[in-house]
Amino acid sequence: MATAPPPAACSPRAAASSTAGSHEQTSDYAVPHWRLNVFTSLLAARLGDETTAVTAQDAATAELPATLPRFATHLEMHRGLMLARSGDLAACTAHARAALDALPPEKHSLTLRLLMAEVEQS
């Protein structure tokens, strides 16, 4: 006995097309372009791909809402991580620490604290 296919509205393609490019949609699956660039920045910084990291950081910074300063801190800490990968350990730690210290302590997330530890251990 053959199973009927799911309704078209339940397909991944339908779900993606209904939210793709929408700035009004709030969803676990709708990720703004600037946030994808934050992800790309961290990955490229960890891999030592400075060109890709800087491109992603610049793109994210250009689109980042001013109401989300924590993500700007992430980007600056990614720059610190890139300095670590280049071998400048004192500068990397100072850059990342200054970025974190510029953010009010109540905005320090676990992710930022873990990133600081990663930079310090690089």
PDB file of C-alpha atoms in Angstrom:
ATOM      1  CA  MET A   1       0.000   0.000   0.000  1.00  0.00           C
ATOM      2  CA  ALA A   2       1.497   3.317  -1.102  1.00  0.00           C
ATOM      3  CA  THR A   3       1.764   6.179   1.338  1.00  0.00           C
ATOM      4  CA  ALA A   4       0.299   9.471   0.197  1.00  0.00           C
ATOM      5  CA  PRO A   5       2.829  12.308  -0.092  1.00  0.00           C
ATOM      6  CA  PRO A   6       2.581  15.075   2.515  1.00  0.00           C
ATOM      7  CA  PRO A   7       0.563  18.142   1.584  1.00  0.00           C
ATOM      8  CA  ALA A   8       2.539  20.680  -0.431  1.00  0.00           C
ATOM      9  CA  ALA A   9       2.346  23.189   2.420  1.00  0.00           C
ATOM     10  CA  CYS A  10       4.307  20.762   4.637  1.00  0.00           C
ATOM     11  CA  SER A  11       7.224  20.349   2.257  1.00  0.00           C
ATOM     12  CA  PRO A  12      10.600  21.898   3.144  1.00  0.00           C
ATOM     13  CA  ARG A  13      10.551  23.805  -0.146  1.00  0.00           C
ATOM     14  CA  ALA A  14       7.170  25.357   0.659  1.00  0.00           C
ATOM     15  CA  ALA A  15       8.324  26.261   4.150  1.00  0.00           C
ATOM     16  CA  ALA A  16      11.507  27.853   2.830  1.00  0.00           C
ATOM     17  CA  SER A  17       9.754  29.790   0.114  1.00  0.00           C
ATOM     18  CA  SER A  18       7.191  31.145   2.545  1.00  0.00           C
ATOM     19  CA  THR A  19       9.888  32.677   4.791  1.00  0.00           C
ATOM     20  CA  ALA A  20      12.835  33.191   2.448  1.00  0.00           C
ATOM     21  CA  GLY A  21      13.742  36.827   2.303  1.00  0.00           C
ATOM     22  CA  SER A  22      11.031  37.872   4.710  1.00  0.00           C
ATOM     23  CA  HIS A  23      12.149  40.358   7.306  1.00  0.00           C
ATOM     24  CA  GLU A  24       8.804  40.215   9.106  1.00  0.00           C
ATOM     25  CA  GLN A  25       8.936  36.493   9.876  1.00  0.00           C
ATOM     26  CA  THR A  26      10.210  35.287  13.231  1.00  0.00           C
ATOM     27  CA  SER A  27      11.142  31.637  13.136  1.00  0.00           C
ATOM     28  CA  ASP A  28      13.762  29.216  14.358  1.00  0.00           C
ATOM     29  CA  TYR A  29      14.590  28.694  10.688  1.00  0.00           C
ATOM     30  CA  ALA A  30      14.562  32.289   9.449  1.00  0.00           C
ATOM     31  CA  VAL A  31      18.104  33.557  10.037  1.00  0.00           C
ATOM     32  CA  PRO A  32      18.875  37.117   8.928  1.00  0.00           C
ATOM     33  CA  HIS A  33      21.731  37.621   6.485  1.00  0.00           C
ATOM     34  CA  TRP A  34      23.827  39.538   9.031  1.00  0.00           C
ATOM     35  CA  ARG A  35      23.616  36.591  11.437  1.00  0.00           C
ATOM     36  CA  LEU A  36      24.823  34.162   8.771  1.00  0.00           C
ATOM     37  CA  ASN A  37      27.802  36.470   8.328  1.00  0.00           C
ATOM     38  CA  VAL A  38      28.477  36.301  12.086  1.00  0.00           C
ATOM     39  CA  PHE A  39      28.565  32.488  11.794  1.00  0.00           C
ATOM     40  CA  THR A  40      30.826  32.721   8.740  1.00  0.00           C
ATOM     41  CA  SER A  41      33.113  35.174  10.546  1.00  0.00           C
ATOM     42  CA  LEU A  42      33.675  32.800  13.451  1.00  0.00           C
ATOM     43  CA  LEU A  43      34.241  29.773  11.244  1.00  0.00           C
ATOM     44  CA  ALA A  44      36.668  31.616   8.977  1.00  0.00           C
ATOM     45  CA  ALA A  45      38.528  33.115  11.963  1.00  0.00           C
ATOM     46  CA  ARG A  46      38.891  29.646  13.495  1.00  0.00           C
ATOM     47  CA  LEU A  47      40.179  28.271  10.194  1.00  0.00           C
ATOM     48  CA  GLY A  48      42.600  31.163   9.728  1.00  0.00           C
ATOM     49  CA  ASP A  49      40.871  32.354   6.531  1.00  0.00           C
ATOM     50  CA  GLU A  50      41.343  36.065   7.117  1.00  0.00           C
ATOM     51  CA  THR A  51      39.926  37.197   3.765  1.00  0.00           C
ATOM     52  CA  THR A  52      36.632  35.374   4.264  1.00  0.00           C
ATOM     53  CA  ALA A  53      36.442  36.402   7.926  1.00  0.00           C
ATOM     54  CA  VAL A  54      36.961  40.108   7.208  1.00  0.00           C
ATOM     55  CA  THR A  55      34.461  40.044   4.331  1.00  0.00           C
ATOM     56  CA  ALA A  56      31.864  38.394   6.584  1.00  0.00           C
ATOM     57  CA  GLN A  57      32.631  40.775   9.474  1.00  0.00           C
ATOM     58  CA  ASP A  58      32.238  43.824   7.244  1.00  0.00           C
ATOM     59  CA  ALA A  59      28.972  42.525   5.762  1.00  0.00           C
ATOM     60  CA  ALA A  60      27.574  41.661   9.194  1.00  0.00           C
ATOM     61  CA  THR A  61      28.581  45.037  10.630  1.00  0.00           C
ATOM     62  CA  ALA A  62      26.870  46.862   7.764  1.00  0.00           C
ATOM     63  CA  GLU A  63      23.534  45.104   8.418  1.00  0.00           C
ATOM     64  CA  LEU A  64      23.677  44.525  12.171  1.00  0.00           C
ATOM     65  CA  PRO A  65      20.862  46.273  14.042  1.00  0.00           C
ATOM     66  CA  ALA A  66      22.200  48.836  16.519  1.00  0.00           C
ATOM     67  CA  THR A  67      19.893  47.307  19.129  1.00  0.00           C
ATOM     68  CA  LEU A  68      22.071  44.163  19.226  1.00  0.00           C
ATOM     69  CA  PRO A  69      25.481  45.307  20.513  1.00  0.00           C
ATOM     70  CA  ARG A  70      26.358  41.816  21.743  1.00  0.00           C
ATOM     71  CA  PHE A  71      26.758  40.643  18.145  1.00  0.00           C
ATOM     72  CA  ALA A  72      29.097  43.548  17.392  1.00  0.00           C
ATOM     73  CA  THR A  73      31.149  42.288  20.338  1.00  0.00           C
ATOM     74  CA  HIS A  74      31.186  38.809  18.806  1.00  0.00           C
ATOM     75  CA  LEU A  75      32.582  40.259  15.575  1.00  0.00           C
ATOM     76  CA  GLU A  76      35.325  42.170  17.388  1.00  0.00           C
ATOM     77  CA  MET A  77      36.243  39.056  19.348  1.00  0.00           C
ATOM     78  CA  HIS A  78      36.462  37.131  16.063  1.00  0.00           C
ATOM     79  CA  ARG A  79      39.016  39.742  14.974  1.00  0.00           C
ATOM     80  CA  GLY A  80      40.926  38.986  18.168  1.00  0.00           C
ATOM     81  CA  LEU A  81      40.810  35.298  17.349  1.00  0.00           C
ATOM     82  CA  MET A  82      42.268  36.054  13.904  1.00  0.00           C
ATOM     83  CA  LEU A  83      45.151  37.885  15.584  1.00  0.00           C
ATOM     84  CA  ALA A  84      45.760  34.765  17.673  1.00  0.00           C
ATOM     85  CA  ARG A  85      45.879  32.622  14.543  1.00  0.00           C
ATOM     86  CA  SER A  86      48.465  35.024  13.101  1.00  0.00           C
ATOM     87  CA  GLY A  87      50.657  34.519  16.181  1.00  0.00           C
ATOM     88  CA  ASP A  88      50.196  37.861  17.920  1.00  0.00           C
ATOM     89  CA  LEU A  89      48.983  36.446  21.237  1.00  0.00           C
ATOM     90  CA  ALA A  90      49.295  39.622  23.317  1.00  0.00           C
ATOM     91  CA  ALA A  91      47.384  41.714  20.776  1.00  0.00           C
ATOM     92  CA  CYS A  92      44.694  39.065  20.283  1.00  0.00           C
ATOM     93  CA  THR A  93      43.921  38.793  23.967  1.00  0.00           C
ATOM     94  CA  ALA A  94      43.961  42.575  24.439  1.00  0.00           C
ATOM     95  CA  HIS A  95      41.653  43.123  21.446  1.00  0.00           C
ATOM     96  CA  ALA A  96      39.152  40.477  22.525  1.00  0.00           C
ATOM     97  CA  ARG A  97      39.232  41.606  26.162  1.00  0.00           C
ATOM     98  CA  ALA A  98      38.659  45.251  25.176  1.00  0.00           C
ATOM     99  CA  ALA A  99      35.679  44.231  23.029  1.00  0.00           C
ATOM    100  CA  LEU A 100      34.185  42.193  25.863  1.00  0.00           C
ATOM    101  CA  ASP A 101      34.862  44.886  28.466  1.00  0.00           C
ATOM    102  CA  ALA A 102      33.115  47.498  26.294  1.00  0.00           C
ATOM    103  CA  LEU A 103      29.895  45.506  26.597  1.00  0.00           C
ATOM    104  CA  PRO A 104      27.951  45.857  29.869  1.00  0.00           C
ATOM    105  CA  PRO A 105      28.532  42.779  32.077  1.00  0.00           C
ATOM    106  CA  GLU A 106      24.824  41.904  32.080  1.00  0.00           C
ATOM    107  CA  LYS A 107      25.097  41.399  28.311  1.00  0.00           C
ATOM    108  CA  HIS A 108      28.001  38.924  28.582  1.00  0.00           C
ATOM    109  CA  SER A 109      26.646  35.609  27.340  1.00  0.00           C
ATOM    110  CA  LEU A 110      28.077  32.174  27.945  1.00  0.00           C
ATOM    111  CA  THR A 111      29.061  32.121  24.275  1.00  0.00           C
ATOM    112  CA  LEU A 112      31.091  35.313  24.677  1.00  0.00           C
ATOM    113  CA  ARG A 113      32.805  33.995  27.800  1.00  0.00           C
ATOM    114  CA  LEU A 114      33.667  30.758  25.998  1.00  0.00           C
ATOM    115  CA  LEU A 115      34.977  32.725  23.020  1.00  0.00           C
ATOM    116  CA  MET A 116      37.176  34.781  25.347  1.00  0.00           C
ATOM    117  CA  ALA A 117      38.578  31.561  26.819  1.00  0.00           C
ATOM    118  CA  GLU A 118      39.212  30.270  23.279  1.00  0.00           C
ATOM    119  CA  VAL A 119      41.130  33.435  22.387  1.00  0.00           C
ATOM    120  CA  GLU A 120      43.166  33.272  25.602  1.00  0.00           C
ATOM    121  CA  GLN A 121      44.067  29.631  24.971  1.00  0.00           C
ATOM    122  CA  SER A 122      45.077  30.201  21.331  1.00  0.00           C
TER     123      SER A 122
END
